[in-house]
XYZ file of C-alpha atoms in Angstrom:
611
model
C -0.041 0.024 -0.137
C 1.326 3.445 -0.818
C 2.231 5.917 1.682
C -0.427 8.464 0.804
C -3.179 5.585 1.277
C -1.859 4.620 4.590
C -1.999 8.328 5.687
C -5.465 8.547 4.507
C -6.419 5.471 6.507
C -4.910 6.665 9.636
C -6.595 10.134 9.430
C -9.801 8.257 9.132
C -9.815 7.977 12.932
C -10.254 11.661 13.084
C -11.908 12.503 9.872
C -14.921 10.162 9.992
C -16.519 9.353 6.717
C -20.428 9.859 6.323
C -21.981 8.749 3.062
C -24.341 11.248 1.330
C -24.220 13.567 4.245
C -25.153 17.293 3.824
C -22.064 19.417 3.393
C -20.959 21.038 6.758
C -20.013 24.224 4.968
C -23.729 24.984 4.313
C -24.565 24.817 7.909
C -21.429 26.050 9.691
C -18.901 28.791 9.771
C -15.166 27.964 10.570
C -12.509 29.725 12.358
C -8.934 28.638 13.364
C -7.197 29.851 16.463
C -4.272 29.239 18.472
C -5.122 28.754 22.227
C -2.323 29.453 24.798
C -1.807 26.936 27.437
C -0.615 27.743 30.931
C 2.958 27.268 30.052
C 2.939 29.446 26.926
C 2.497 26.678 24.184
C -0.178 27.456 21.588
C -2.467 24.667 20.335
C -4.073 24.875 16.967
C -7.733 24.675 17.343
C -10.334 24.523 14.665
C -13.949 25.773 15.657
C -17.197 25.064 13.591
C -20.223 27.196 14.778
C -23.748 26.818 13.508
C -24.720 29.672 11.010
C -28.129 29.855 12.932
C -27.223 32.228 15.755
C -30.659 32.372 17.093
C -29.997 30.008 20.040
C -27.121 28.870 22.054
C -25.258 25.577 21.523
C -23.232 23.200 23.455
C -19.461 22.659 22.559
C -18.471 19.291 21.364
C -14.655 18.874 21.166
C -12.230 16.016 19.922
C -8.613 16.300 20.519
C -6.269 14.433 18.139
C -2.810 13.618 17.250
C -4.056 12.819 13.874
C -4.524 16.341 12.529
C -7.676 18.687 12.244
C -7.183 19.097 8.593
C -8.232 20.468 6.224
C -6.386 23.603 7.361
C -7.519 27.005 6.166
C -10.662 29.002 7.057
C -12.292 28.326 3.690
C -11.809 24.493 3.797
C -14.252 22.311 5.571
C -14.685 18.803 6.642
C -17.484 17.079 4.827
C -18.948 15.986 8.162
C -18.160 17.248 11.600
C -19.200 15.892 15.058
C -19.653 12.472 16.285
C -22.427 11.735 13.807
C -24.617 13.250 10.942
C -27.628 13.732 13.023
C -25.835 15.771 15.688
C -24.251 17.836 12.852
C -27.727 18.668 11.551
C -29.326 19.476 14.809
C -26.481 21.925 15.525
C -23.531 21.990 17.882
C -20.401 23.966 18.302
C -17.942 21.452 17.023
C -14.156 21.842 17.889
C -11.159 19.907 16.643
C -7.570 20.490 18.290
C -4.151 19.256 17.398
C -2.777 18.082 20.757
C 0.474 19.344 21.936
C 3.593 18.617 19.689
C 1.414 17.303 16.787
C 0.762 18.905 13.382
C -0.038 22.564 13.535
C 0.237 22.843 17.359
C 3.446 23.837 19.300
C 5.336 21.875 21.939
C 6.817 18.547 22.229
C 4.907 15.396 21.789
C 4.901 12.651 24.408
C 3.213 9.408 23.373
C 0.546 8.606 26.074
C 1.823 11.450 28.142
C 1.513 10.514 31.736
C -1.021 12.165 34.063
C 0.499 14.261 36.768
C -1.974 14.564 39.678
C 0.283 16.915 41.620
C 0.789 19.724 38.962
C 2.109 23.041 40.167
C 1.095 26.210 38.513
C 2.738 25.750 35.226
C 3.165 22.093 34.995
C 1.275 20.553 32.244
C -0.242 17.180 31.005
C -3.143 16.392 28.668
C -5.529 17.050 31.649
C -4.209 20.678 31.925
C -4.285 21.212 28.162
C -7.859 20.127 28.189
C -8.867 22.467 31.023
C -7.251 25.489 29.454
C -8.898 24.833 26.093
C -12.357 24.371 27.651
C -11.879 27.480 29.685
C -10.840 29.431 26.721
C -13.679 28.189 24.517
C -16.549 28.769 27.011
C -15.207 32.417 27.431
C -14.555 33.175 23.762
C -16.855 31.248 21.536
C -20.087 32.986 20.721
C -23.566 31.518 21.457
C -22.219 28.497 23.583
C -24.415 27.484 26.434
C -21.573 26.762 28.865
C -21.762 22.856 28.516
C -19.023 20.985 26.972
C -18.852 17.479 25.826
C -15.836 15.511 24.443
C -15.680 12.462 22.281
C -13.160 10.650 20.150
C -12.015 7.211 18.521
C -8.865 5.393 19.255
C -6.084 7.791 20.301
C -8.676 10.712 20.269
C -10.606 8.296 22.679
C -7.632 8.256 25.218
C -7.718 12.094 25.021
C -11.346 11.883 25.624
C -10.693 9.610 28.766
C -7.954 12.048 29.968
C -10.547 14.920 29.759
C -12.233 13.410 32.757
C -9.200 14.310 34.729
C -9.239 18.003 33.775
C -11.699 18.857 36.513
C -13.405 21.815 34.451
C -16.922 22.353 35.712
C -18.134 23.065 32.107
C -17.435 19.600 31.069
C -20.551 17.586 31.347
C -20.402 14.543 28.948
C -17.619 12.579 27.608
C -17.613 9.498 25.242
C -14.284 7.654 24.952
C -14.656 5.385 21.964
C -12.061 2.634 21.383
C -9.907 4.415 23.998
C -6.379 3.333 24.755
C -6.458 2.340 28.390
C -2.922 1.110 28.845
C -0.268 1.116 26.059
C 1.186 -2.098 27.321
C -2.283 -4.013 26.894
C -3.611 -2.092 23.898
C -2.376 -1.719 20.392
C 1.325 -2.534 20.610
C 1.449 -5.260 23.429
C -0.945 -7.963 24.462
C 0.096 -9.583 27.807
C 3.812 -8.793 27.233
C 3.779 -10.039 23.486
C 4.790 -7.332 21.020
C 2.277 -6.933 18.231
C 4.442 -7.119 15.204
C 1.421 -6.410 13.050
C 1.477 -2.754 14.400
C 5.175 -2.239 13.428
C 4.288 -0.043 10.423
C 2.271 2.178 12.744
C 5.410 2.963 14.639
C 6.179 5.722 12.007
C 3.078 7.853 13.114
C 4.086 8.177 16.761
C 7.915 8.067 16.687
C 9.138 10.953 14.567
C 9.520 14.207 16.265
C 9.022 17.686 14.725
C 10.425 20.956 15.911
C 7.674 23.418 14.630
C 4.018 23.520 13.818
C 3.327 22.008 10.365
C 0.319 21.341 8.121
C 2.093 18.682 6.151
C 3.292 15.257 7.127
C 6.738 15.131 8.491
C 6.974 11.359 8.814
C 6.944 8.712 6.270
C 6.241 4.902 6.247
C 8.913 2.399 5.372
C 9.014 1.031 1.998
C 9.042 -2.780 2.205
C 8.911 -3.974 -1.364
C 6.429 -6.655 -0.336
C 2.632 -7.307 -0.249
C 3.158 -10.525 1.772
C 3.311 -9.644 5.337
C 3.906 -13.106 6.612
C 6.928 -13.739 4.281
C 8.422 -10.217 4.825
C 8.683 -10.496 8.619
C 9.804 -14.231 8.372
C 12.606 -13.203 6.007
C 13.583 -10.197 8.141
C 14.520 -12.442 11.046
C 14.961 -11.047 14.702
C 13.464 -7.891 15.593
C 16.980 -6.242 15.658
C 17.060 -6.525 11.950
C 14.116 -4.112 11.667
C 16.244 -1.214 12.951
C 17.390 -0.028 9.634
C 13.725 1.004 8.736
C 13.315 3.246 11.980
C 16.595 5.208 12.441
C 15.864 8.225 14.706
C 12.323 6.934 15.588
C 11.804 7.723 19.371
C 8.958 5.345 19.757
C 10.740 2.295 18.236
C 13.594 2.996 20.679
C 11.129 3.127 23.623
C 9.486 -0.262 22.450
C 12.960 -1.857 22.335
C 14.360 -0.623 25.634
C 11.136 -1.138 27.615
C 10.041 -4.831 26.805
C 8.886 -5.239 30.381
C 5.892 -3.577 32.126
C 8.289 -1.091 33.789
C 7.738 2.363 35.162
C 7.881 3.791 31.658
C 4.610 1.906 30.651
C 2.931 2.083 33.997
C 2.945 5.646 34.233
C 1.389 5.998 30.819
C -1.773 4.078 31.746
C -4.596 6.203 32.319
C -7.412 3.802 33.737
C -5.693 3.508 37.170
C -6.522 7.312 37.590
C -10.094 7.117 36.810
C -11.618 7.953 40.449
C -14.062 10.472 41.690
C -14.947 11.390 38.037
C -17.911 13.782 37.763
C -18.865 14.124 33.977
C -21.348 11.661 32.537
C -19.487 8.819 30.545
C -20.639 6.803 27.550
C -17.765 4.153 26.787
C -18.193 2.805 23.104
C -16.351 -0.269 21.810
C -16.502 -3.018 19.167
C -16.306 -6.732 20.112
C -14.145 -7.344 17.127
C -11.720 -4.322 17.626
C -8.359 -5.726 16.995
C -6.796 -2.391 18.180
C -8.472 -1.450 21.294
C -10.581 -3.933 23.161
C -8.711 -3.812 26.407
C -9.289 0.007 26.525
C -13.036 0.391 26.571
C -13.860 -2.638 28.790
C -11.370 -1.662 31.401
C -12.160 2.038 31.244
C -15.800 1.256 31.991
C -14.829 -1.127 34.755
C -12.516 1.290 36.445
C -15.173 3.917 36.380
C -17.667 1.685 37.849
C -15.503 0.621 40.755
C -14.130 4.149 41.743
C -16.635 6.765 40.676
C -20.150 7.703 41.304
C -20.846 9.338 37.977
C -23.277 8.408 35.227
C -21.353 5.722 33.458
C -22.742 3.408 30.622
C -21.292 1.202 28.055
C -21.999 0.272 24.473
C -20.384 -2.894 22.666
C -21.427 -3.623 19.228
C -20.527 -6.034 16.421
C -17.824 -3.624 15.221
C -14.148 -3.341 14.214
C -12.215 -0.234 15.134
C -14.457 2.667 14.695
C -17.137 0.988 12.631
C -19.922 2.646 14.700
C -18.979 6.123 13.298
C -19.541 4.988 9.668
C -22.797 4.861 7.667
C -22.691 1.421 6.278
C -25.989 -0.554 5.450
C -24.593 -4.092 6.029
C -22.411 -4.621 9.122
C -19.965 -7.340 8.670
C -16.648 -8.224 10.024
C -14.669 -10.241 7.425
C -16.857 -13.177 6.240
C -19.472 -12.579 8.975
C -22.652 -10.622 8.489
C -24.290 -9.328 11.723
C -27.310 -7.177 10.383
C -28.410 -3.884 8.792
C -28.012 -0.402 10.028
C -26.511 -1.286 13.188
C -24.199 1.857 13.362
C -27.116 4.007 12.200
C -29.075 2.848 15.318
C -26.148 3.541 17.541
C -25.712 7.068 16.190
C -29.289 8.008 16.399
C -30.757 6.226 19.317
C -27.744 5.904 21.597
C -25.070 8.498 20.958
C -27.163 11.408 20.048
C -29.576 10.890 22.941
C -26.559 10.651 25.426
C -25.077 13.882 24.393
C -28.359 15.659 23.822
C -29.437 14.781 27.338
C -26.323 16.115 29.289
C -25.530 19.103 26.928
C -28.874 20.291 25.847
C -31.402 18.866 28.426
C -31.811 18.606 32.166
C -28.520 16.733 33.005
C -29.797 16.121 36.728
C -32.170 13.404 35.587
C -30.654 10.206 33.940
C -31.296 9.636 30.287
C -33.649 6.991 28.945
C -30.628 4.680 28.278
C -29.608 1.483 29.883
C -26.522 0.826 31.866
C -25.173 -1.476 29.220
C -26.173 -1.708 25.486
C -24.745 -4.956 24.427
C -24.829 -6.739 21.177
C -25.010 -10.639 21.126
C -22.655 -11.446 18.415
C -24.089 -15.166 18.167
C -27.824 -14.537 17.977
C -27.014 -11.081 16.423
C -29.295 -8.505 18.468
C -29.006 -5.884 20.998
C -29.622 -6.570 24.580
C -29.657 -4.300 27.522
C -28.445 -4.874 31.162
C -28.599 -2.958 34.399
C -24.961 -4.124 35.140
C -22.062 -5.394 32.950
C -21.148 -8.157 33.348
C -24.760 -9.050 34.075
C -25.750 -10.093 37.509
C -27.371 -13.456 36.547
C -24.273 -15.326 35.421
C -22.389 -18.225 36.588
C -18.935 -19.528 36.035
C -18.563 -22.848 34.158
C -15.493 -24.754 33.636
C -14.518 -26.841 30.564
C -11.519 -29.216 30.549
C -9.206 -29.737 27.662
C -9.636 -33.528 27.490
C -7.731 -36.241 25.363
C -9.134 -37.127 21.945
C -9.610 -33.406 21.212
C -12.624 -33.373 23.433
C -13.808 -30.101 25.292
C -16.130 -31.106 28.156
C -17.379 -30.265 31.706
C -16.868 -33.590 33.176
C -13.136 -33.587 34.499
C -11.371 -36.895 33.771
C -8.979 -38.259 36.712
C -6.464 -39.720 34.140
C -3.175 -37.770 33.583
C -2.521 -37.185 30.119
C -1.308 -34.378 27.765
C -1.076 -33.510 24.065
C 2.119 -32.124 22.630
C 3.234 -30.281 19.446
C 6.536 -29.016 17.963
C 6.814 -25.364 17.739
C 9.255 -24.155 14.984
C 9.956 -20.496 14.740
C 11.014 -21.158 11.143
C 7.405 -22.352 10.346
C 5.131 -20.194 12.789
C 1.310 -20.499 12.593
C -0.162 -17.607 10.631
C -2.831 -15.349 12.081
C -4.592 -15.126 8.858
C -4.909 -16.960 5.643
C -5.029 -13.644 3.637
C -1.819 -12.872 1.568
C -1.558 -9.134 2.015
C 0.292 -6.327 3.826
C -1.856 -4.663 6.389
C -1.302 -1.283 8.134
C -3.077 -2.696 11.313
C -5.010 -6.008 11.509
C -8.774 -6.032 11.693
C -10.619 -8.714 9.726
C -8.857 -11.622 11.439
C -11.026 -11.159 14.633
C -13.780 -13.221 12.926
C -11.674 -15.222 10.495
C -12.285 -18.841 9.672
C -9.827 -20.951 11.810
C -10.158 -24.169 9.794
C -6.584 -23.661 8.408
C -5.103 -23.389 11.906
C -7.129 -26.514 13.280
C -5.502 -28.597 10.463
C -1.903 -27.807 11.455
C 0.014 -30.130 13.667
C 1.324 -27.392 15.970
C -2.237 -26.228 16.879
C -4.118 -28.294 19.364
C -7.936 -28.615 19.080
C -10.585 -29.241 21.759
C -14.334 -29.392 20.772
C -17.627 -30.078 22.232
C -20.301 -32.182 20.649
C -22.981 -30.208 18.707
C -24.988 -28.292 21.303
C -28.458 -29.597 22.270
C -29.263 -26.315 23.720
C -27.879 -22.676 23.190
C -24.992 -21.357 25.584
C -24.581 -17.587 26.085
C -21.227 -16.271 27.173
C -21.562 -12.954 28.854
C -18.256 -11.660 30.495
C -14.716 -12.582 30.863
C -13.069 -15.783 29.938
C -10.034 -17.341 31.907
C -7.793 -19.957 30.283
C -5.968 -21.838 33.000
C -3.444 -23.812 31.289
C -1.001 -26.458 32.537
C 1.937 -26.570 30.237
C 5.480 -27.563 29.948
C 8.183 -27.006 27.269
C 11.544 -28.434 26.476
C 12.936 -24.889 26.184
C 12.985 -22.110 28.475
C 10.701 -19.549 26.945
C 7.290 -19.879 25.006
C 4.179 -17.927 24.110
C 0.736 -19.438 24.707
C -2.347 -18.505 22.524
C -5.811 -19.559 23.389
C -8.648 -19.039 20.780
C -12.480 -19.594 21.369
C -14.241 -20.621 18.242
C -17.987 -20.991 17.239
C -17.922 -24.035 14.729
C -21.062 -23.602 12.475
C -23.156 -26.382 11.312
C -22.409 -28.170 7.915
C -25.531 -26.554 6.370
C -24.913 -22.865 7.313
C -25.598 -20.570 4.178
C -23.064 -18.284 2.776
C -23.208 -14.322 3.255
C -22.665 -11.720 0.584
C -19.392 -10.988 2.409
C -18.048 -14.580 2.363
C -14.755 -14.855 0.618
C -14.995 -16.813 -2.839
C -12.775 -19.503 -1.709
C -14.777 -20.163 1.550
C -18.043 -21.770 2.477
C -19.881 -20.799 5.800
C -20.695 -24.372 6.413
C -18.488 -25.699 9.156
C -17.027 -22.313 9.335
C -14.738 -21.885 12.448
C -15.500 -18.313 13.506
C -13.020 -16.797 16.108
C -15.069 -15.282 18.849
C -12.193 -14.307 21.224
C -8.508 -14.860 21.295
C -5.548 -13.862 23.475
C -1.746 -14.339 24.093
C 0.334 -14.645 27.044
C 4.084 -14.177 26.743
C 5.060 -17.162 29.076
C 7.998 -15.070 30.651
C 5.328 -12.791 32.246
C 2.947 -15.418 33.602
C 3.569 -14.381 37.150
C 4.563 -10.685 36.797
C 4.508 -8.359 33.605
C 7.471 -6.399 35.410
C 9.567 -9.400 36.135
C 10.167 -11.801 33.248
C 11.240 -15.428 34.283
C 12.287 -18.504 32.235
C 10.545 -21.785 32.339
C 12.180 -24.692 33.822
C 12.567 -27.250 30.993
C 9.895 -30.133 31.091
C 8.388 -28.815 34.257
C 4.571 -28.615 34.395
C 3.820 -24.888 34.966
C 0.471 -22.938 35.312
C -0.047 -20.237 32.645
C -3.348 -18.117 33.168
C -4.476 -16.179 30.288
C -7.356 -13.656 30.809
C -9.376 -13.246 27.559
C -11.341 -10.014 27.200
C -15.148 -10.126 27.669
C -17.381 -11.503 24.993
C -21.318 -11.493 24.570
C -22.025 -14.443 22.256
C -24.519 -17.170 21.968
C -23.436 -20.503 20.750
C -26.668 -21.630 18.953
C -28.198 -25.046 19.048
C -26.263 -27.281 16.616
C -23.175 -25.273 16.820
C -19.920 -26.435 18.533
C -17.714 -24.685 21.108
C -13.915 -25.078 20.199
C -10.701 -24.143 21.813
C -7.358 -23.942 19.917
C -4.174 -23.725 21.662
C -0.955 -22.729 20.001
C 2.481 -20.955 20.580
C 3.132 -18.816 17.424
C 0.566 -16.320 15.839
C 2.605 -14.833 13.077
C 3.102 -11.964 12.371
C 0.226 -10.726 14.539
C 2.869 -11.106 17.346
C 6.589 -11.293 17.070
C 8.477 -14.705 17.321
C 9.428 -15.944 20.708
C 12.966 -17.349 20.583
C 11.840 -20.175 22.860
C 14.985 -19.861 24.604
C 15.061 -17.148 27.429
C 16.879 -13.920 26.583
C 16.941 -10.783 28.611
C 15.323 -8.764 25.841
C 13.659 -10.357 22.777
C 14.200 -7.101 20.683
C 17.833 -7.928 21.119
C 17.625 -11.709 20.442
C 19.980 -13.269 18.046
C 19.301 -15.690 15.113
C 20.813 -18.637 17.241
C 18.349 -17.888 20.049
C 15.499 -19.136 18.092
C 15.072 -22.773 18.656
C 12.580 -25.393 17.796
C 10.770 -26.771 21.007
C 8.315 -29.399 22.097
C 5.363 -27.971 24.067
C 2.866 -29.893 26.084
C -0.604 -29.003 27.349
C -1.880 -31.188 30.066
C -5.518 -32.367 30.519
C -5.626 -30.573 33.825
C -5.883 -27.451 31.869
C -9.331 -25.637 31.947
C -11.392 -22.832 30.295
C -13.538 -20.865 32.636
C -16.619 -19.209 30.946
C -18.953 -16.590 32.425
C -22.318 -18.010 31.332
C -25.639 -16.074 31.120
C -28.460 -17.912 32.878
């Protein structure tokens, strides 16, 4: 993919497409200002105000590292605000380039740490948000004194950060696909480095020394459209250094492989206490980039704040809810029509209108949790999430590829050879992706048929089973080496007569489709502590617990529940040498060794089941 196309894709997080939308230019006036922060740094801010000045409007703001382009008072976005309905209704919509990005001054700090003990001129993203809101409510005509903040992905992180600003005018915030902790979102999962995000390093790692309206960074030219083969040929991670000379973020990734103080202080969710504004957290069940963030943002607010807090999770990949697409599908799997339209009109608009235009002392007519069941493909509402009427059910990984609730007393295991030279692909697709998405519902038959992937499966279900909450894989494993990754996938096996969808790839059939419902990796060195890596003792039975993110999925009658266990997932995650080294980013070719792994029948999968 060419550089320009990659750039456009990344800006899509901030410039949200809206098909057949009325031109914002006909409804709004535009001004661009530089707002001075408490330390003297000026941030570029674009303000769209309704041409109808007969009434006052709330301010809706999105702070972004991805640019508030197009720049220039006579150049307009086609669509502004969270959705088309809210643009039509009228709101003062504000976009801001965050500190150190694009046309703003200052130095950029990736996931800048929150400073709860700021002195007068100390800054962080909370103080920049406060100073911006304070200027807007005092200087923008026809505002009603109420401010809302929204954003998707990285702007979702800045939305969460706004909750710590403490400004009294901030009334409603919607973090959407927000990063919660960079060590568990985007670039790492449970200590494993997400090699599939390596190309995105260019966006965050090149510094600039002055405001600019043009891109100052470029993406590496790889000369290949085969992602798997490119990274396999590249070899150890250190061989990728040549593509990212002088890239600050790449250096940070390499020098901080563990969950040390550098990463710990960049987490935002641990600071979410005593929050006052109303919050609506939004996420996608199939968001390959930020699934940890929305679920943990909501959960932390529930535990430590008394504010109005609600969550919406739909059958979306990253940011799908902001797009106007008739048929909602992820890869080969179709979920229904107008799902994003329903969210925009019946959930998002109602949330912001209630707290910014109505009487915010009352609760809006929205449930605590709007959750989409990705198995029966319909919305459900709950008073709590996870629901109260659930129970934990344990399934054992039994011999003969059986997955069952009745544990066996026999002591057995299944083993496989894990070869770093022939890793298990995360997708059958041969292409170079910027960041992965489609694989979250991909057919897993190709993996089930490999000798280095263990399969455990129930009989066809006589009654439906609904999973509603977290999943915990409790593995008992051993390895002939001293290091290993462990990947667990939860799969819905369709009946043989299941019909195809419009979206089904030509070479596939939905009959016996192995749909991935949830998956996760644990880098084995962090099985006890993400801050303190430790080797395995060769051939010693060891516990490895892998928390999988929440699901809401009904396995229908006639379907099967399948578990797959493997140790490579390439190049979604990087290759584990399978011999213990201090830093995998510095591993040498000779460190990568073929090893034999065992999974014992005392291993279990704990589901949260809706009753």
